[in-house]
C-alpha atoms as a PDB file:
ATOM      1  CA  MET A   1      82.154 111.897 128.631  1.00  0.00           C
ATOM      2  CA  GLU A   2      82.424 108.318 127.480  1.00  0.00           C
ATOM      3  CA  LYS A   3      85.691 106.415 127.687  1.00  0.00           C
ATOM      4  CA  ALA A   4      87.313 106.536 124.261  1.00  0.00           C
ATOM      5  CA  VAL A   5      90.428 104.730 123.084  1.00  0.00           C
ATOM      6  CA  GLY A   6      92.660 105.301 120.111  1.00  0.00           C
ATOM      7  CA  LEU A   7      95.549 103.047 119.296  1.00  0.00           C
ATOM      8  CA  TRP A   8      98.393 102.866 116.852  1.00  0.00           C
ATOM      9  CA  ILE A   9      99.171  99.219 116.169  1.00  0.00           C
ATOM     10  CA  ASP A  10     101.542  97.115 114.131  1.00  0.00           C
ATOM     11  CA  HIS A  11     102.929  93.613 114.632  1.00  0.00           C
ATOM     12  CA  ARG A  12     105.644  94.852 117.013  1.00  0.00           C
ATOM     13  CA  GLU A  13     103.742  97.101 119.416  1.00  0.00           C
ATOM     14  CA  ALA A  14     100.565  98.960 120.229  1.00  0.00           C
ATOM     15  CA  VAL A  15     100.404 102.472 121.653  1.00  0.00           C
ATOM     16  CA  VAL A  16      97.061 102.797 123.441  1.00  0.00           C
ATOM     17  CA  VAL A  17      95.692 106.242 124.301  1.00  0.00           C
ATOM     18  CA  THR A  18      92.679 106.329 126.614  1.00  0.00           C
ATOM     19  CA  VAL A  19      90.729 109.592 126.687  1.00  0.00           C
ATOM     20  CA  SER A  20      88.331 110.264 129.537  1.00  0.00           C
ATOM     21  CA  GLY A  21      87.098 113.794 130.062  1.00  0.00           C
ATOM     22  CA  LYS A  22      90.000 116.198 129.638  1.00  0.00           C
ATOM     23  CA  THR A  23      92.645 113.666 130.621  1.00  0.00           C
ATOM     24  CA  ASP A  24      94.381 110.993 128.623  1.00  0.00           C
ATOM     25  CA  GLU A  25      96.670 108.107 129.446  1.00  0.00           C
ATOM     26  CA  THR A  26      99.167 106.486 127.079  1.00  0.00           C
ATOM     27  CA  LYS A  27     100.301 102.879 127.414  1.00  0.00           C
ATOM     28  CA  LEU A  28     102.768 100.876 125.316  1.00  0.00           C
ATOM     29  CA  ILE A  29     102.042  97.188 124.753  1.00  0.00           C
ATOM     30  CA  PRO A  30     104.933  95.310 123.094  1.00  0.00           C
ATOM     31  CA  SER A  31     104.067  92.194 121.122  1.00  0.00           C
ATOM     32  CA  ASN A  32     107.347  90.355 121.678  1.00  0.00           C
ATOM     33  CA  VAL A  33     106.585  88.612 118.384  1.00  0.00           C
ATOM     34  CA  GLU A  34     109.667  87.404 116.580  1.00  0.00           C
ATOM     35  CA  LYS A  35     109.994  88.386 112.953  1.00  0.00           C
ATOM     36  CA  ARG A  36     108.843  85.717 110.511  1.00  0.00           C
ATOM     37  CA  VAL A  37     111.632  83.761 108.861  1.00  0.00           C
ATOM     38  CA  GLU A  38     111.243  82.930 105.173  1.00  0.00           C
ATOM     39  CA  TYR A  39     112.580  79.596 103.921  1.00  0.00           C
ATOM     40  CA  SER A  40     113.057  78.259 100.451  1.00  0.00           C
ATOM     41  CA  GLY A  41     113.880  74.656  99.917  1.00  0.00           C
ATOM     42  CA  GLY A  42     112.813  71.081 100.447  1.00  0.00           C
ATOM     43  CA  ALA A  43     109.985  69.361 102.266  1.00  0.00           C
ATOM     44  CA  LYS A  44     111.674  69.504 105.695  1.00  0.00           C
ATOM     45  CA  GLU A  45     111.981  73.275 105.389  1.00  0.00           C
ATOM     46  CA  VAL A  46     108.329  73.587 104.321  1.00  0.00           C
ATOM     47  CA  ILE A  47     107.234  71.664 107.436  1.00  0.00           C
ATOM     48  CA  ALA A  48     109.478  73.835 109.604  1.00  0.00           C
ATOM     49  CA  GLU A  49     108.080  76.968 107.947  1.00  0.00           C
ATOM     50  CA  ASP A  50     104.474  75.837 108.556  1.00  0.00           C
ATOM     51  CA  ARG A  51     105.287  75.223 112.199  1.00  0.00           C
ATOM     52  CA  LEU A  52     106.892  78.665 112.517  1.00  0.00           C
ATOM     53  CA  ASP A  53     103.918  80.301 110.776  1.00  0.00           C
ATOM     54  CA  ARG A  54     101.496  78.675 113.243  1.00  0.00           C
ATOM     55  CA  LYS A  55     103.665  79.759 116.154  1.00  0.00           C
ATOM     56  CA  TYR A  56     103.818  83.314 114.764  1.00  0.00           C
ATOM     57  CA  LEU A  57     100.042  83.494 114.231  1.00  0.00           C
ATOM     58  CA  ASP A  58      99.363  82.074 117.716  1.00  0.00           C
ATOM     59  CA  HIS A  59     101.664  84.670 119.229  1.00  0.00           C
ATOM     60  CA  LEU A  60      99.929  87.463 117.276  1.00  0.00           C
ATOM     61  CA  ALA A  61      96.533  86.224 118.510  1.00  0.00           C
ATOM     62  CA  LYS A  62      97.768  86.388 122.120  1.00  0.00           C
ATOM     63  CA  TYR A  63      99.167  89.882 121.503  1.00  0.00           C
ATOM     64  CA  TYR A  64      95.827  91.097 120.066  1.00  0.00           C
ATOM     65  CA  ALA A  65      93.967  89.485 122.987  1.00  0.00           C
ATOM     66  CA  GLY A  66      96.194  91.404 125.413  1.00  0.00           C
ATOM     67  CA  VAL A  67      95.530  94.682 123.628  1.00  0.00           C
ATOM     68  CA  ILE A  68      91.782  93.965 123.640  1.00  0.00           C
ATOM     69  CA  ALA A  69      91.904  93.223 127.375  1.00  0.00           C
ATOM     70  CA  SER A  70      93.500  96.637 127.956  1.00  0.00           C
ATOM     71  CA  ILE A  71      90.721  98.500 126.074  1.00  0.00           C
ATOM     72  CA  LYS A  72      87.705  96.360 127.031  1.00  0.00           C
ATOM     73  CA  GLY A  73      85.802  99.200 128.756  1.00  0.00           C
ATOM     74  CA  ALA A  74      86.012 101.653 125.845  1.00  0.00           C
ATOM     75  CA  GLU A  75      82.783 102.787 124.206  1.00  0.00           C
ATOM     76  CA  SER A  76      84.611 104.157 121.130  1.00  0.00           C
ATOM     77  CA  ILE A  77      87.750 102.770 119.490  1.00  0.00           C
ATOM     78  CA  LEU A  78      89.903 104.441 116.821  1.00  0.00           C
ATOM     79  CA  ILE A  79      92.478 102.141 115.162  1.00  0.00           C
ATOM     80  CA  ILE A  80      95.539 103.637 113.472  1.00  0.00           C
ATOM     81  CA  GLY A  81      98.477 101.834 111.897  1.00  0.00           C
ATOM     82  CA  PRO A  82     100.706 101.343 108.885  1.00  0.00           C
ATOM     83  CA  GLY A  83     100.005  97.804 107.667  1.00  0.00           C
ATOM     84  CA  GLU A  84      97.822  94.754 108.011  1.00  0.00           C
ATOM     85  CA  ALA A  85      97.885  94.682 111.821  1.00  0.00           C
ATOM     86  CA  LYS A  86      95.168  97.334 112.085  1.00  0.00           C
ATOM     87  CA  ARG A  87      92.784  95.275 109.939  1.00  0.00           C
ATOM     88  CA  GLU A  88      93.685  92.028 111.705  1.00  0.00           C
ATOM     89  CA  PHE A  89      93.064  93.732 115.039  1.00  0.00           C
ATOM     90  CA  ALA A  90      89.706  95.101 113.837  1.00  0.00           C
ATOM     91  CA  LYS A  91      88.670  91.564 112.807  1.00  0.00           C
ATOM     92  CA  GLN A  92      89.677  90.300 116.241  1.00  0.00           C
ATOM     93  CA  LEU A  93      87.551  93.043 117.872  1.00  0.00           C
ATOM     94  CA  GLN A  94      84.597  92.015 115.700  1.00  0.00           C
ATOM     95  CA  SER A  95      85.002  88.366 116.646  1.00  0.00           C
ATOM     96  CA  GLU A  96      84.920  89.427 120.324  1.00  0.00           C
ATOM     97  CA  GLY A  97      81.646  91.309 119.756  1.00  0.00           C
ATOM     98  CA  LEU A  98      83.291  94.745 119.978  1.00  0.00           C
ATOM     99  CA  GLY A  99      83.153  95.654 116.282  1.00  0.00           C
ATOM    100  CA  LYS A 100      80.357  98.195 116.735  1.00  0.00           C
ATOM    101  CA  ARG A 101      82.642 100.240 118.981  1.00  0.00           C
ATOM    102  CA  ILE A 102      85.116 100.898 116.161  1.00  0.00           C
ATOM    103  CA  VAL A 103      84.665 104.509 115.025  1.00  0.00           C
ATOM    104  CA  GLY A 104      87.434 104.512 112.439  1.00  0.00           C
ATOM    105  CA  ILE A 105      90.409 102.727 110.932  1.00  0.00           C
ATOM    106  CA  GLU A 106      93.137 105.005 109.586  1.00  0.00           C
ATOM    107  CA  THR A 107      96.424 104.375 107.836  1.00  0.00           C
ATOM    108  CA  ALA A 108      99.443 106.141 109.309  1.00  0.00           C
ATOM    109  CA  ASP A 109     103.147 105.430 109.283  1.00  0.00           C
ATOM    110  CA  ARG A 110     105.213 105.486 112.440  1.00  0.00           C
ATOM    111  CA  MET A 111     104.104 108.192 114.847  1.00  0.00           C
ATOM    112  CA  THR A 112     105.497 109.361 118.170  1.00  0.00           C
ATOM    113  CA  ASP A 113     103.461 108.712 121.301  1.00  0.00           C
ATOM    114  CA  ARG A 114     102.679 112.448 121.494  1.00  0.00           C
ATOM    115  CA  GLN A 115     101.463 112.520 117.872  1.00  0.00           C
ATOM    116  CA  ILE A 116      99.229 109.521 118.517  1.00  0.00           C
ATOM    117  CA  ALA A 117      97.806 111.095 121.695  1.00  0.00           C
ATOM    118  CA  ALA A 118      97.168 114.408 119.879  1.00  0.00           C
ATOM    119  CA  LYS A 119      95.397 112.636 116.990  1.00  0.00           C
ATOM    120  CA  VAL A 120      93.218 110.624 119.374  1.00  0.00           C
ATOM    121  CA  ARG A 121      92.363 113.678 121.507  1.00  0.00           C
ATOM    122  CA  GLN A 122      91.506 115.678 118.391  1.00  0.00           C
ATOM    123  CA  ARG A 123      89.231 112.905 117.070  1.00  0.00           C
ATOM    124  CA  PHE A 124      87.291 112.417 120.285  1.00  0.00           C
ATOM    125  CA  LEU A 125      87.212 115.973 121.600  1.00  0.00           C
ATOM    126  CA  GLU A 126      85.839 117.219 118.269  1.00  0.00           C
ATOM    127  CA  ALA A 127      83.170 114.526 118.412  1.00  0.00           C
ATOM    128  CA  SER A 128      81.941 115.587 121.851  1.00  0.00           C
END
């Protein structure tokens, strides 16, 4: 059986489930991204906000790169998540030349690690 990966991702963490044969492995990858701070005010605050936005986006890019490094050998990738992170991550995969490996992008609110693993197993075991 091919190596398949499903992951639940948001801006705070990714839960990566790797399925190979009848076994699966779950790994948590925290982003360590600080929450964005919103400012309202004068020019100095706008400059500070721009700087913080760049820092936030750079940190997210490093987080996505780390998640991609952990799933690099997967032939099939299922992406699950509640918000924009799943789409941002899919775009990052495409820019790395891995877009054709994406088998689905699904919206789901917070799930336990066991729920994520069960969903991923169900998706890939039914496909085989």
